[in-house]
């Protein structure tokens, strides 16, 4: 591994997507859990727990996409056009989610609210699933021709491994969302959510073990970098510790720490994925020589440098106001006249 | 059906839908700053109620803008993959900068604007409003940088040949301040301010006609008239300078805007007309020499016409001609309306003249029409190029996407957008009918 511009940008794009997974992860997960509560008030509390932040969370995806376009245009072009129908479905999911959150409480009508509740939940699960399926395909490999164009079909993207990663993503986000909600709620609703957390963790751990086994069995190249550089083995270890720490913190009533543990676990998973892929960005299967990597897919050094300056100027600001927004809206959700 | 046509229709349709919302966010953003600023200065509770009402409307519009905006970022890659490979080195930076610099700012502080009334001090709230309005303007800057680079590419060189050719940055500042950027961004900003101003005027006029929320309506309307007058008159200036940049850098587009065919001859300006593209003739009312005069202050100066370009290098003429002419006509009408409103304000009859209030209620549509047609002129006029002079639209498509898939997604977007638009109008109508709430001032903190 050498720390050239391309590697830095590999890491930076990775960090943007990691930020997306940590932040939008819990609000996608909240969406997945939305229908488990039945009363209007509880649903409103769940919705308002993510109310002030979900939109900013989604910006991490938009910016990650923009950074991918700028730093690795070939990857952006190949994956977005290759996954055409999947991307369109993801867009439908994201559109419905956005308007469902915004429209839901704008009318009293029961049917109206029911419709948007279902839209919110289904679109959240669908979006998480599709994101996971995309990651699964990138690791498994997709058929690329010598022009780096996708040479397969939509159905080809739905093979068992990709679906497994998709379900694992849904499970991860639902666990993450449940822990976030635990932190933002109180009284009966919190007690109810508390009963969701353990099943969510167990479901995720099962998915995680299956994914890991499938990965080691069928795409062993994902473990090459770990073998070559054993100190990185600390990541799976950290991940295991972070997950194990969640029930402990919850048991002690320290929900914020439980949430941080959950964040750490999402980050460790994404880091593992990145390290597994490096230096490839999209693995080509069956012709590995057509893979897109951080060199053959990258923009010029000049652009990568300009972008680095933009990132160095911009990211501290982004982190500053993201954290101040989270600070301002800290604490338990209270409904008022400006709530959803 | 043809892949190129379908992809263009889909992009045009989705961007057209998206562009209903950002101009309103930009324009209303300016209003929110003025209204809340007036409250901060005068502590007059009316301005506080006014701000809170318009923040709610702003949030609804913003949500639709976000939902339809993410589609745009995806579509460069999904439908225009070859184009994305070609421009990524230049164009991608602008999009990424938009995300890092503008979107985080906008969406983060919007949370304080909408949900933070009781959570932060009035001053912090006001600063958040300023930052949201600034973010809305700033994101437009990056998008117009990217689009202007497609119109008047600069600061790049071409690397590779044939299918492997792509544009790479040579000078970032030249890319940023490419020849058309400054004129086009000011034109876009004024269009957005007009959209905001006439929207506020329309809602206020509606209340005055219904004799409801009268103080609120009068207060909003006064601010609306000021912005409408300023933006509409400045729009004439930015429109003129934008057209001059087109004349200098995109002569085929200018020729299509006025359907000027002779290879090189003094050109007139049509007030209106119809272009027969077969016969290369225009039927309509023309002021001879005016186009030449506007470009070079000399009515006899020759202007390059469409015949100077091979037929395959010309944009569709009548479509560009009509879009442009209707846009200009609407722009003139907006100036007239703004001036009448200012005159009536001065003579004290603005809030009483019912026919004029009716006109103002419907005037909300006019800037929207002009903004849409302005982009039509800019983008259709750029054809057959996707990057002017460098890459043809037909060569920018995704190689791995078939026309069946695009047809399917186009149908999908059409259905969803019809639903969204209907619901948007429905909810907007409900919000307007509900009117501004009254917030009483409490000791110590705001409302």
XYZ file of C-alpha atoms in Angstrom:
787
model
C 0.000 0.000 0.000
C 1.356 3.412 -0.907
C -0.098 6.690 0.223
C -0.556 8.362 -3.129
C -3.415 10.665 -4.114
C -5.452 7.780 -5.451
C -5.258 5.960 -2.132
C -6.165 9.103 -0.240
C -9.230 9.502 -2.423
C -10.130 5.866 -1.992
C -10.095 6.539 1.751
C -11.989 9.836 1.477
C -14.785 8.431 -0.675
C -14.885 5.542 1.788
C -15.204 7.954 4.702
C -18.093 9.752 3.007
C -19.942 6.486 2.496
C -19.057 5.484 6.045
C -20.562 8.741 7.283
C -23.620 7.950 5.225
C -23.942 4.431 6.646
C -23.515 5.602 10.237
C -25.895 8.540 9.975
C -28.512 7.649 7.406
C -28.171 4.067 8.633
C -30.056 4.797 11.820
C -32.820 6.724 10.097
C -33.233 4.039 7.434
C -33.394 1.583 10.326
C -35.982 3.744 12.074
C -38.033 3.492 8.905
C -37.738 -0.279 8.963
C -39.040 -0.356 12.532
C -41.742 2.262 11.981
C -44.675 -0.132 11.541
C -43.852 -2.061 14.701
C -45.479 0.726 16.711
C -49.205 1.058 16.359
C -50.372 4.339 17.858
C -50.154 7.631 16.059
C -48.318 9.316 18.891
C -45.607 6.671 19.043
C -45.125 6.823 15.301
C -44.812 10.582 15.464
C -42.181 10.315 18.180
C -40.206 7.836 16.072
C -40.472 10.142 13.069
C -39.467 13.214 15.029
C -36.498 11.387 16.507
C -34.957 11.604 13.033
C -36.903 14.738 12.005
C -34.214 17.408 12.190
C -31.362 15.220 10.957
C -32.447 12.745 8.275
C -32.143 15.259 5.466
C -28.600 16.219 6.423
C -27.766 12.525 6.762
C -28.801 11.901 3.184
C -26.448 14.634 2.034
C -23.593 12.235 2.850
C -24.850 9.998 0.059
C -25.220 12.904 -2.354
C -21.738 14.159 -1.544
C -20.297 10.643 -1.641
C -21.828 10.229 -5.096
C -20.407 13.574 -6.199
C -16.963 12.678 -4.841
C -17.080 9.332 -6.626
C -18.020 11.125 -9.856
C -15.135 13.564 -9.460
C -12.432 11.217 -8.193
C -13.316 7.984 -10.005
C -15.592 8.892 -12.928
C -15.217 5.448 -14.503
C -16.639 3.793 -11.389
C -19.468 6.267 -11.151
C -20.349 5.783 -14.832
C -20.000 1.995 -14.866
C -21.874 1.289 -11.655
C -24.699 3.786 -12.103
C -25.398 2.738 -15.690
C -24.697 -0.949 -15.040
C -27.081 -1.048 -12.082
C -29.661 0.956 -14.033
C -32.917 -0.587 -12.828
C -31.577 -1.040 -9.295
C -30.597 2.639 -9.217
C -34.035 3.665 -10.472
C -35.646 1.592 -7.722
C -33.309 3.178 -5.172
C -34.344 6.611 -6.433
C -38.003 5.697 -6.112
C -37.249 4.513 -2.574
C -35.418 7.698 -1.635
C -38.081 9.957 -3.182
C -40.922 8.191 -1.385
C -39.016 8.240 1.877
C -38.376 11.957 1.681
C -41.941 12.913 0.906
C -43.412 10.330 3.281
C -41.527 11.860 6.201
C -42.552 15.347 5.184
C -46.177 14.672 4.182
C -47.240 12.126 6.791
C -48.339 14.356 9.629
C -49.611 17.197 7.488
C -53.165 15.848 7.570
C -55.262 14.269 10.291
C -56.840 11.623 8.052
C -56.115 8.051 9.155
C -55.866 6.642 5.627
C -53.497 9.432 4.666
C -51.193 8.691 7.608
C -51.410 4.932 7.101
C -50.430 5.310 3.445
C -47.356 7.398 4.256
C -46.417 5.191 7.225
C -46.297 2.188 4.934
C -44.471 4.186 2.238
C -41.900 5.335 4.767
C -41.272 1.845 6.091
C -41.241 0.005 2.769
C -39.060 2.608 1.061
C -36.595 2.587 3.966
C -36.233 -1.189 3.827
C -36.057 -1.169 0.028
C -33.346 1.514 0.010
C -31.248 -0.352 2.611
C -31.645 -3.624 0.727
C -30.607 -2.077 -2.603
C -27.561 -0.395 -1.078
C -26.508 -3.755 0.334
C -27.157 -5.551 -2.954
C -24.969 -2.993 -4.730
C -22.138 -3.530 -2.232
C -22.512 -7.296 -2.577
C -22.185 -7.056 -6.347
C -19.169 -4.786 -6.204
C -17.364 -7.324 -4.006
C -18.601 -10.464 -5.775
C -17.757 -8.953 -9.118
C -19.907 -8.102 -12.098
C -19.189 -8.912 -15.733
C -17.281 -5.955 -17.214
C -16.057 -5.803 -20.793
C -12.744 -4.304 -21.865
C -14.340 -0.817 -22.023
C -15.369 -1.285 -18.376
C -19.026 -1.410 -19.414
C -21.404 -3.675 -17.543
C -22.103 -6.684 -19.758
C -24.793 -8.402 -17.682
C -28.479 -7.938 -16.947
C -30.571 -6.645 -14.051
C -31.526 -10.138 -12.849
C -27.844 -11.002 -12.814
C -27.442 -8.546 -9.932
C -29.825 -10.495 -7.728
C -27.666 -13.547 -6.997
C -27.704 -15.126 -3.514
C -24.524 -13.487 -2.239
C -25.683 -9.981 -3.161
C -29.084 -10.632 -1.603
C -27.394 -11.891 1.555
C -25.376 -8.669 1.818
C -28.606 -6.790 1.163
C -30.422 -8.507 4.030
C -27.391 -8.029 6.281
C -27.514 -4.302 5.528
C -31.199 -4.160 6.418
C -30.454 -6.028 9.664
C -27.517 -3.755 10.499
C -29.545 -0.595 9.955
C -32.501 -1.905 11.954
C -30.229 -2.741 14.878
C -28.558 0.651 14.585
C -31.950 2.379 14.337
C -33.359 0.546 17.355
C -30.430 1.676 19.493
C -30.750 5.241 18.255
C -34.452 5.229 19.105
C -33.734 3.850 22.557
C -31.611 6.921 23.135
C -34.255 9.341 21.854
C -37.366 7.968 23.573
C -38.669 7.536 27.107
C -41.300 5.703 29.177
C -43.529 3.061 27.529
C -42.268 3.586 24.007
C -38.707 3.205 25.212
C -39.661 0.042 27.083
C -41.188 -1.311 23.898
C -38.116 -0.458 21.850
C -35.934 -2.091 24.491
C -37.610 -5.403 23.660
C -36.649 -4.973 19.981
C -32.957 -4.439 20.550
C -31.849 -7.973 21.425
C -33.709 -9.715 18.592
C -32.302 -7.057 16.226
C -28.758 -7.697 17.439
C -29.158 -11.467 17.167
C -30.656 -11.220 13.686
C -27.781 -9.023 12.605
C -25.141 -11.332 14.102
C -26.604 -14.325 12.243
C -26.583 -12.384 8.959
C -23.092 -11.136 9.666
C -21.706 -14.613 10.316
C -23.360 -15.958 7.158
C -21.972 -13.097 5.085
C -18.504 -13.561 6.495
C -18.562 -17.291 5.796
C -19.859 -16.801 2.273
C -17.226 -14.147 1.646
C -14.344 -16.309 2.840
C -15.680 -19.305 0.949
C -16.611 -17.793 -2.409
C -14.619 -14.551 -2.747
C -11.459 -15.224 -0.754
C -9.676 -12.294 -2.463
C -11.607 -10.063 -0.047
C -9.332 -11.373 2.715
C -6.024 -10.960 0.842
C -5.170 -7.577 2.304
C -5.876 -8.791 5.826
C -3.550 -11.752 5.312
C -0.876 -9.550 3.845
C -1.072 -7.024 6.629
C -2.124 -8.917 9.790
C -2.327 -5.866 12.118
C -5.544 -5.052 10.240
C -7.072 -8.086 11.952
C -7.764 -5.657 14.765
C -10.758 -4.400 12.767
C -12.869 -7.578 12.896
C -11.859 -7.844 16.524
C -12.939 -4.273 17.262
C -16.149 -4.948 15.426
C -16.892 -7.998 17.577
C -16.101 -6.042 20.733
C -18.275 -3.131 19.659
C -21.236 -5.403 19.014
C -20.703 -7.282 22.281
C -20.535 -3.981 24.124
C -24.007 -2.889 22.973
C -26.105 -5.161 25.253
C -23.749 -4.387 28.143
C -24.226 -0.626 27.831
C -27.973 -1.000 27.403
C -28.112 -3.185 30.499
C -26.354 -0.422 32.423
C -28.774 2.170 31.026
C -26.084 4.002 29.082
C -27.916 4.376 25.773
C -25.610 6.972 24.300
C -22.610 4.694 24.761
C -24.577 1.821 23.270
C -25.264 4.015 20.252
C -21.589 4.944 19.922
C -20.750 1.240 19.994
C -23.247 0.646 17.246
C -21.693 3.495 15.214
C -18.258 1.962 15.746
C -19.516 -1.362 14.495
C -20.984 0.191 11.317
C -17.697 2.025 10.744
C -15.631 -1.121 11.283
C -17.783 -3.069 8.828
C -17.396 -0.424 6.140
C -13.659 -0.235 6.803
C -13.395 -3.996 6.429
C -15.264 -3.806 3.150
C -12.932 -1.063 1.930
C -9.806 -2.911 2.941
C -11.128 -6.058 1.291
C -11.676 -4.189 -1.980
C -8.489 -2.100 -2.047
C -7.116 -1.235 -4.574
C -10.094 -2.418 -6.635
C -13.263 -0.377 -6.799
C -15.420 -2.709 -8.845
C -14.319 -6.300 -9.162
C -14.805 -7.780 -12.621
C -16.036 -11.350 -12.678
C -15.227 -13.553 -14.622
C -12.499 -11.473 -16.346
C -10.589 -10.043 -13.360
C -8.331 -8.042 -15.684
C -11.256 -5.737 -16.499
C -11.662 -4.686 -12.881
C -11.829 -0.989 -12.109
C -9.254 0.067 -9.562
C -8.095 3.315 -8.010
C -5.661 3.898 -10.883
C -7.452 2.968 -14.087
C -10.700 4.593 -12.902
C -9.296 7.811 -11.468
C -9.369 11.421 -12.540
C -6.133 13.261 -13.225
C -3.748 14.078 -10.369
C -4.620 17.716 -10.896
C -8.304 17.094 -10.192
C -7.538 14.848 -7.241
C -5.366 17.624 -5.811
C -8.003 20.312 -6.333
C -10.590 18.059 -4.755
C -8.295 17.432 -1.822
C -8.081 21.164 -1.205
C -11.883 21.379 -1.400
C -12.186 18.491 1.061
C -9.654 19.979 3.479
C -11.516 23.302 3.408
C -14.990 21.825 3.482
C -14.939 18.766 5.707
C -14.024 20.530 8.986
C -16.977 22.873 8.371
C -19.259 19.937 7.624
C -18.189 18.155 10.797
C -18.549 21.366 12.800
C -22.116 22.049 11.797
C -23.205 18.432 11.744
C -22.093 18.079 15.347
C -23.668 21.374 16.410
C -27.007 20.324 14.876
C -26.845 17.011 16.753
C -25.936 18.902 19.922
C -28.842 21.334 19.579
C -31.323 18.516 19.036
C -29.866 16.215 21.706
C -32.055 14.578 24.351
C -35.445 12.897 24.309
C -38.001 13.773 21.634
C -40.792 16.102 22.730
C -43.623 16.784 20.316
C -44.555 20.428 19.742
C -46.214 22.621 17.132
C -43.298 22.481 14.719
C -42.958 18.667 14.879
C -43.811 16.357 11.993
C -38.257 4.176 -29.439
C -34.868 5.786 -29.851
C -32.523 5.636 -26.851
C -31.237 9.174 -27.342
C -34.705 10.699 -27.546
C -35.942 8.752 -24.518
C -32.905 9.664 -22.442
C -33.245 13.313 -23.373
C -36.951 13.352 -22.646
C -36.329 11.735 -19.266
C -33.569 14.162 -18.352
C -35.582 17.145 -19.578
C -38.697 16.026 -17.749
C -36.969 15.272 -14.446
C -34.872 18.448 -14.479
C -37.918 20.513 -15.467
C -39.845 19.094 -12.526
C -36.912 19.633 -10.183
C -36.496 23.212 -11.372
C -39.956 24.149 -10.148
C -38.583 24.077 -6.598
C -35.000 25.415 -6.249
C -35.838 28.876 -7.665
C -38.591 29.155 -5.060
C -36.201 28.055 -2.291
C -33.628 30.579 -3.419
C -36.167 33.371 -3.749
C -38.017 32.582 -0.530
C -34.664 32.225 1.231
C -34.039 35.882 0.515
C -37.508 36.757 1.844
C -36.933 34.825 5.060
C -33.732 36.748 5.704
C -35.512 40.072 5.148
C -38.544 39.132 7.260
C -36.623 37.701 10.172
C -34.150 40.561 9.896
C -37.063 42.996 10.194
C -38.214 41.134 13.289
C -34.742 41.214 14.826
C -34.578 44.955 14.230
C -38.097 46.037 15.168
C -39.224 43.196 17.483
C -42.568 43.613 15.765
C -44.460 40.354 16.370
C -46.040 40.499 12.903
C -42.649 39.869 11.306
C -42.142 36.896 13.578
C -45.461 35.335 12.550
C -44.669 36.148 8.947
C -41.314 34.391 9.116
C -42.835 31.330 10.755
C -45.507 31.053 8.068
C -43.059 31.345 5.207
C -40.625 28.928 6.861
C -43.349 26.273 6.733
C -43.962 26.913 3.046
C -40.205 26.974 2.462
C -39.800 23.586 4.160
C -42.463 21.988 1.966
C -40.846 23.343 -1.193
C -37.406 22.338 0.041
C -38.535 18.742 0.646
C -39.743 18.430 -2.940
C -36.503 19.997 -4.164
C -34.430 17.451 -2.255
C -36.527 14.495 -3.365
C -36.390 15.474 -7.045
C -32.796 16.706 -6.845
C -31.159 13.444 -5.917
C -32.546 12.031 -9.177
C -30.455 14.518 -11.095
C -27.175 13.526 -9.507
C -27.845 9.869 -10.252
C -28.899 10.443 -13.820
C -25.565 11.645 -15.163
C -24.236 8.206 -14.341
C -27.275 6.083 -15.113
C -28.255 7.553 -18.474
C -25.202 9.501 -19.624
C -22.330 7.233 -18.633
C -20.147 8.062 -21.650
C -20.674 11.740 -20.996
C -19.785 11.163 -17.325
C -16.533 9.459 -18.268
C -15.761 12.332 -20.631
C -16.464 15.198 -18.216
C -15.896 13.590 -14.796
C -12.491 15.157 -14.302
C -13.981 18.637 -14.719
C -17.676 18.377 -13.976
C -17.530 16.007 -11.017
C -15.513 18.488 -8.941
C -18.281 21.062 -9.206
C -20.896 18.553 -8.055
C -18.739 17.362 -5.172
C -18.023 20.955 -4.145
C -21.760 21.632 -4.201
C -22.289 18.762 -1.789
C -19.487 19.671 0.570
C -19.939 23.429 0.587
C -23.638 23.994 0.020
C -25.858 20.977 0.720
C -24.539 20.277 4.201
C -24.962 23.930 5.081
C -28.481 24.107 3.700
C -29.860 20.873 5.098
C -28.138 21.224 8.465
C -29.345 24.691 9.272
C -32.773 24.061 7.791
C -33.300 21.815 10.830
C -32.841 24.834 13.114
C -35.068 26.941 10.881
C -37.969 24.505 11.031
C -37.584 22.701 14.348
C -35.356 25.022 16.330
C -37.679 27.896 17.303
C -37.681 26.838 20.951
C -34.237 25.301 20.987
C -31.975 28.219 20.122
C -31.747 31.943 20.797
C -33.423 34.280 18.277
C -30.024 35.435 17.077
C -28.870 31.890 16.385
C -32.109 31.248 14.547
C -31.601 34.339 12.419
C -28.026 33.306 11.602
C -29.331 29.884 10.586
C -31.818 31.556 8.254
C -29.021 33.536 6.656
C -26.931 30.386 6.257
C -29.805 28.456 4.662
C -30.454 31.276 2.202
C -26.742 31.515 1.490
C -26.540 27.737 1.017
C -29.412 27.806 -1.476
C -27.635 30.474 -3.526
C -24.289 28.746 -3.168
C -25.561 25.419 -4.451
C -26.957 27.176 -7.527
C -23.497 28.627 -8.111
C -21.873 25.191 -8.393
C -24.590 23.780 -10.606
C -24.439 26.755 -12.933
C -20.623 26.482 -12.992
C -21.006 22.890 -14.168
C -23.699 23.713 -16.687
C -21.893 26.796 -17.990
C -18.811 24.724 -18.548
C -20.945 22.518 -20.827
C -22.004 25.649 -22.726
C -18.660 27.433 -22.869
C -15.919 24.941 -21.911
C -12.670 26.502 -20.673
C -9.681 25.646 -18.532
C -9.398 22.050 -19.777
C -7.596 20.020 -22.413
C -8.591 16.824 -24.199
C -6.636 13.677 -23.403
C -6.891 10.506 -25.493
C -8.689 9.951 -28.777
C -11.910 8.378 -29.982
C -13.914 6.562 -27.334
C -11.145 7.047 -24.766
C -11.049 10.839 -25.132
C -11.846 12.845 -22.048
C -11.563 16.384 -20.768
C -9.097 17.063 -17.989
C -8.696 20.156 -15.859
C -5.816 22.471 -16.661
C -6.880 25.539 -14.727
C -9.533 25.310 -12.008
C -10.256 29.058 -11.955
C -10.804 29.104 -15.698
C -13.263 26.226 -15.316
C -15.017 28.095 -12.518
C -15.118 31.449 -14.260
C -15.713 30.086 -17.720
C -16.937 32.735 -20.172
C -20.665 32.361 -19.557
C -20.711 31.624 -15.814
C -21.104 35.086 -14.275
C -23.786 36.265 -16.670
C -25.737 33.038 -16.407
C -25.623 32.789 -12.617
C -26.897 36.353 -12.253
C -29.657 35.542 -14.728
C -30.561 32.426 -12.711
C -30.505 34.319 -9.408
C -32.785 37.062 -10.690
C -35.153 34.428 -12.108
C -35.210 32.785 -8.703
C -35.859 36.060 -6.885
C -38.705 36.754 -9.297
C -40.129 33.307 -8.590
C -39.992 34.006 -4.849
C -41.358 37.543 -5.145
C -44.367 36.705 -7.293
C -45.105 33.686 -5.125
C -45.274 35.939 -2.054
C -47.306 38.510 -3.989
C -49.729 35.846 -5.120
C -50.411 34.450 -1.647
C -50.683 37.946 -0.162
C -53.068 39.087 -2.885
C -55.179 36.001 -2.219
C -55.517 36.935 1.464
C -56.367 40.535 0.632
C -59.092 39.421 -1.754
C -60.508 37.148 0.942
C -60.062 39.922 3.509
C -58.112 37.555 5.769
C -54.805 38.027 7.604
C -54.786 41.568 6.248
C -51.811 42.992 8.174
C -49.745 39.937 7.391
C -50.672 40.145 3.711
C -49.883 43.830 3.446
C -46.527 43.387 5.133
C -45.569 40.450 2.923
C -46.767 42.227 -0.176
C -44.638 45.311 0.440
C -41.487 43.217 0.647
C -42.684 41.290 -2.403
C -43.121 44.436 -4.486
C -39.627 45.695 -3.653
C -37.971 42.414 -4.631
C -40.184 42.058 -7.702
C -39.221 45.514 -8.997
C -35.505 45.071 -8.319
C -35.276 41.527 -9.689
C -37.445 42.152 -12.764
C -35.486 45.195 -13.862
C -32.115 43.574 -13.160
C -33.332 40.553 -15.111
C -33.411 42.735 -18.200
C -29.743 43.577 -17.643
C -28.615 39.993 -16.944
C -30.739 38.720 -19.832
C -29.072 41.148 -22.195
C -25.577 40.236 -21.043
C -26.368 36.504 -21.178
C -27.544 36.885 -24.772
C -24.334 38.723 -25.635
C -22.264 35.862 -24.240
C -24.299 33.470 -26.382
C -23.631 35.688 -29.399
C -19.913 35.552 -28.768
C -19.475 31.896 -27.771
C -22.453 29.965 -29.142
C -23.375 31.682 -32.420
C -25.517 28.778 -33.635
C -27.680 29.052 -30.512
C -28.090 32.799 -30.932
C -29.012 32.337 -34.581
C -31.663 29.792 -33.566
C -33.039 32.093 -30.863
C -33.853 34.660 -33.558
C -34.121 32.175 -36.460
C -31.470 34.185 -38.275
C -30.544 32.123 -41.354
C -28.240 34.192 -43.656
C -24.610 33.202 -43.281
C -23.597 36.713 -42.322
C -25.971 39.655 -42.454
C -27.415 42.349 -40.204
C -30.124 40.776 -38.074
C -33.461 41.990 -36.774
C -35.415 41.073 -33.699
C -38.774 39.346 -33.942
C -41.467 40.401 -31.520
C -43.138 37.111 -32.327
C -43.212 34.717 -35.226
C -43.293 31.167 -36.521
C -40.323 29.428 -38.106
C -40.670 27.230 -41.154
C -37.526 25.145 -40.772
C -37.939 23.501 -44.214
C -38.099 26.790 -46.105
C -35.818 28.542 -43.623
C -38.329 31.363 -43.316
C -39.941 33.209 -40.423
C -43.440 34.642 -40.481
C -43.857 37.347 -37.872
C -43.252 40.919 -36.839
C -39.627 41.985 -37.007
C -37.768 45.110 -35.960
C -34.974 45.272 -38.558
C -31.400 45.635 -37.350
C -32.292 45.438 -33.656
C -30.410 42.192 -32.912
C -27.266 43.604 -34.553
C -27.763 46.774 -32.573
C -28.180 44.959 -29.236
C -25.024 42.924 -29.804
C -22.712 45.596 -31.131
C -24.600 48.932 -30.862
C -24.614 49.046 -34.670
C -27.749 48.077 -36.609
C -25.796 47.287 -39.779
C -23.256 44.948 -38.174
C -23.535 41.433 -39.635
C -24.510 38.532 -37.344
C -23.528 34.898 -38.051
C -26.604 32.967 -39.157
C -27.613 29.297 -39.221
C -26.439 28.825 -42.808
C -22.882 29.224 -41.549
C -23.346 25.852 -39.841
C -23.770 22.422 -41.394
C -27.352 21.172 -40.898
C -26.127 18.494 -38.469
C -24.565 21.207 -36.282
C -27.730 23.273 -35.867
C -30.117 23.120 -32.922
C -33.881 22.705 -33.483
C -34.813 26.219 -34.571
C -38.511 26.765 -33.970
C -38.467 25.216 -30.494
C -35.578 27.438 -29.407
C -37.147 30.468 -31.120
C -40.516 30.012 -29.395
C -39.043 29.245 -25.955
C -36.848 32.283 -26.141
C -39.529 34.635 -27.371
C -42.143 33.557 -24.861
C -39.562 33.863 -22.081
C -38.719 37.410 -23.142
C -42.386 38.339 -23.443
C -43.114 36.965 -19.967
C -40.080 38.830 -18.633
C -41.434 42.097 -20.021
C -44.839 41.370 -18.536
C -43.236 40.808 -15.139
C -41.499 44.175 -15.324
C -44.836 45.777 -16.194
C -46.622 44.051 -13.290
C -43.885 44.968 -10.834
C -43.969 48.615 -11.924
C -47.774 48.810 -11.754
C -47.609 47.346 -8.253
C -44.996 49.880 -7.186
C -47.020 52.726 -8.686
C -50.198 51.557 -6.968
C -48.368 51.230 -3.669
C -47.189 54.809 -4.024
C -50.674 56.086 -4.824
C -52.155 54.017 -1.998
C -54.400 51.783 -4.097
C -52.311 48.585 -4.157
C -54.309 46.760 -1.481
C -57.704 47.834 -2.807
C -57.648 47.320 -6.578
C -59.404 43.987 -6.884
C -58.721 43.312 -10.561
C -55.032 43.849 -9.999
C -55.006 41.592 -6.921
C -56.607 38.896 -9.089
C -53.836 39.374 -11.633
C -51.241 39.050 -8.875
C -52.789 35.807 -7.603
C -52.141 34.225 -11.001
C -48.825 35.987 -11.558
C -47.116 33.195 -9.580
C -47.129 31.106 -12.759
C -45.258 33.641 -14.872
C -41.722 33.403 -13.430
C -42.082 29.617 -13.422
C -42.919 29.676 -17.128
C -40.048 32.049 -17.854
C -37.559 29.995 -15.812
C -38.528 26.757 -17.533
C -38.425 28.294 -21.000
C -35.107 29.988 -20.243
C -33.565 26.604 -19.527
C -35.256 25.194 -22.607
C -33.578 27.879 -24.682
C -30.207 27.261 -23.053
C -30.260 23.479 -23.265
C -32.091 22.860 -26.543
C -30.095 25.695 -28.074
C -26.879 23.880 -27.103
C -27.849 20.882 -29.251
C -26.563 18.841 -30.991
C -23.792 19.188 -28.425
C -23.837 17.897 -24.861
C -20.556 19.724 -24.266
C -20.484 22.566 -26.752
C -18.128 21.814 -29.625
C -16.522 18.865 -27.792
C -18.999 16.023 -27.399
C -22.241 15.346 -29.225
C -25.337 14.437 -27.228
C -25.770 11.191 -29.192
C -22.228 10.189 -28.148
C -22.821 10.775 -24.437
C -25.291 7.960 -23.735
C -24.850 4.898 -21.519
C -23.633 1.944 -23.555
C -25.059 -0.656 -21.184
C -28.584 0.749 -20.958
C -31.303 -0.177 -23.436
C -34.224 1.948 -24.600
C -36.708 -0.422 -22.945
C -35.187 0.276 -19.556
C -35.302 4.020 -20.110
C -38.900 3.833 -21.279
C -39.772 1.962 -18.102
C -38.004 4.445 -15.828
C -39.550 7.353 -17.731
C -43.028 5.940 -17.143
C -42.135 5.413 -13.491
C -40.939 9.001 -13.035
C -43.981 10.356 -14.865
C -46.387 8.538 -12.556
C -44.484 9.455 -9.391
C -44.084 13.089 -10.350
C -47.754 13.442 -11.238
C -48.577 12.085 -7.792
C -46.032 14.321 -6.068
C -47.100 17.418 -7.928
C -50.761 16.836 -7.137
C -49.976 16.303 -3.459
C -47.662 19.309 -3.393
C -50.354 21.616 -4.761
C -52.909 20.065 -2.413
C -50.736 20.548 0.690
C -49.609 24.000 -0.370
C -53.233 24.970 -0.807
C -54.068 23.632 2.657
C -51.203 25.538 4.223
C -52.195 28.747 2.503
C -55.828 28.283 3.514
C -54.785 27.654 7.119
C -52.872 30.924 7.011
C -50.264 32.266 9.398
C -50.522 31.245 13.042
C -50.357 33.836 15.791
C -47.468 33.344 18.159
C -47.568 35.313 21.367
C -44.333 36.652 22.684
C -43.305 34.997 25.922
C -40.978 36.450 28.477
C -37.375 35.478 27.948
C -37.506 33.575 24.708
C -39.173 33.569 21.378
C -42.730 32.181 21.132
